[in-house]
CSV table of C-alpha atoms in Angstrom, one decimal:
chain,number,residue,atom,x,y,z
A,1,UNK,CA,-8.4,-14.8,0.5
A,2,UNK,CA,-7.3,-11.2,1.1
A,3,UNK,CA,-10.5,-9.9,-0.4
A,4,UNK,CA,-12.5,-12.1,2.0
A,5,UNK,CA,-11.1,-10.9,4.7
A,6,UNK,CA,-10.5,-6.9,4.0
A,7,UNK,CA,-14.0,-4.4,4.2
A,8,UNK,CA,-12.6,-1.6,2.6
A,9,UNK,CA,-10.2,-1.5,-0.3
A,10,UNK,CA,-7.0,0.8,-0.6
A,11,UNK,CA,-6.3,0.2,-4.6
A,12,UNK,CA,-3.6,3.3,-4.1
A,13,UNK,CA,-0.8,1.2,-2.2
A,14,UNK,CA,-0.8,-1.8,-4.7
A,15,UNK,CA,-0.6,0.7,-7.8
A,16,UNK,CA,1.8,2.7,-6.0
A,17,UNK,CA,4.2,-0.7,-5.4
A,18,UNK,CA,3.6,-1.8,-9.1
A,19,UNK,CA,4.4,1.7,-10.9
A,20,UNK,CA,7.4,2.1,-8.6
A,21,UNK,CA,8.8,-1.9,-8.8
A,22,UNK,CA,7.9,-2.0,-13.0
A,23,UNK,CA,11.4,0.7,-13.6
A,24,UNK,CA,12.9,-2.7,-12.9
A,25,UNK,CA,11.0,-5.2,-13.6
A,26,UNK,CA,8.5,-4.8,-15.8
A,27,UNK,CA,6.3,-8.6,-15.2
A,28,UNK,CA,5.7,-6.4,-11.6
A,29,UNK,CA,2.2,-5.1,-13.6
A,30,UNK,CA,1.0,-8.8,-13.2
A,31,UNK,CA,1.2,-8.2,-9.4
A,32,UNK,CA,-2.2,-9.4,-7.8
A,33,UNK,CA,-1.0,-6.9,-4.6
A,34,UNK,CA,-4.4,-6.0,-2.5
A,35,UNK,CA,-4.3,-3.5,0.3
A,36,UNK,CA,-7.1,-2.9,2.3
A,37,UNK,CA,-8.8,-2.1,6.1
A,38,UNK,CA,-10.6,-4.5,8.1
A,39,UNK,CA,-11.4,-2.2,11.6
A,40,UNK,CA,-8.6,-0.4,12.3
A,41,UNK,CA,-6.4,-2.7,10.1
A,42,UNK,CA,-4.1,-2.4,7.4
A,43,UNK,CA,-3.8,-5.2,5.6
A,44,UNK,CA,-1.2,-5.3,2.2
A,45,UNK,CA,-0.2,-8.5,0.6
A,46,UNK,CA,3.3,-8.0,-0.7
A,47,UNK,CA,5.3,-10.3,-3.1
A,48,UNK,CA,7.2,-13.6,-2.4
A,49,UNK,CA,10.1,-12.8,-3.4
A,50,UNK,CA,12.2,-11.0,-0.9
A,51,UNK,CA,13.9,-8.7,-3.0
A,52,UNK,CA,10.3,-7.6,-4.3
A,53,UNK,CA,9.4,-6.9,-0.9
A,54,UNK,CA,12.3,-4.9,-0.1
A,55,UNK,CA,11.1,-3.1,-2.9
A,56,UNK,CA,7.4,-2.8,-1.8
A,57,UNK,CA,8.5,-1.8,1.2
A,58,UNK,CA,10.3,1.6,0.3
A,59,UNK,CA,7.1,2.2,-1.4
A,60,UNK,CA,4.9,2.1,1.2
A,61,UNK,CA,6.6,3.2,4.2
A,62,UNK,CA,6.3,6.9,3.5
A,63,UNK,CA,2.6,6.3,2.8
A,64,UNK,CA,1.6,4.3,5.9
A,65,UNK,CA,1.2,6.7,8.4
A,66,UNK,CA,-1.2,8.4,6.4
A,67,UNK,CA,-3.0,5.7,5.5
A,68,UNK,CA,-4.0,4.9,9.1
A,69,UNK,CA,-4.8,8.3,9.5
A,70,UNK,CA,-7.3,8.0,6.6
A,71,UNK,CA,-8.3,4.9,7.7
A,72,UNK,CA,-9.3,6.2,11.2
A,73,UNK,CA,-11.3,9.2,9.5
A,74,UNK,CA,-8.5,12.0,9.7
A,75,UNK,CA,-10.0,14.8,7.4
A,76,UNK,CA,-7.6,15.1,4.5
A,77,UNK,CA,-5.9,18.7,5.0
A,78,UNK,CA,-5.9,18.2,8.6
A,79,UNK,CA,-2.3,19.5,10.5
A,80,UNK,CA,-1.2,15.5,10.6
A,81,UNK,CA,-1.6,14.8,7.0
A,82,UNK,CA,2.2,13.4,4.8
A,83,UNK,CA,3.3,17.3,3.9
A,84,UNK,CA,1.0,19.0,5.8
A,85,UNK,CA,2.8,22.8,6.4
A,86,UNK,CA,5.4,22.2,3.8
């Protein structure tokens, strides 16, 4: 349904949640996690379990705001960019 729905893909945030969640669970690589835009939308589908999402979460917070960014057509390199001047 997600696919339906999304008009651009971001594969990057579901590998990122399944290499991070397999160091402790290893069935996490049968994840069907999508992430993707529609408009100025991020859409991710997460697990069901809750402790999976917890999980997911940690993940993808850092990533989020850059994300958007990308999403909206921030250049990467640009001063607002995750590390940016570090």
């Amino acid at each position: 349904a997600t696919k339906a729905v999304i008009e651009r893909d971001v594969p990057g945030l579901p590998e990122a949640m399944r290499a991070a969640t397999t160091k402790e669970n290893p069935l996490a690589w049968l994840s069907r996690g999508i992430a993707g835009l529609r408009g100025r939308t991020l859409i991710v589908n997460l697990p069901g379990n809750p402790r999976a999402v917890e999980e997911c979460l940690r993940v993808l917070l850092p990533l989020l705001a850059h994300a958007l960014e990308m999403g909206e057509g921030t250049p990467h390199g640009s001063d607002t960019a995750v590390g940016a001047g570090s």
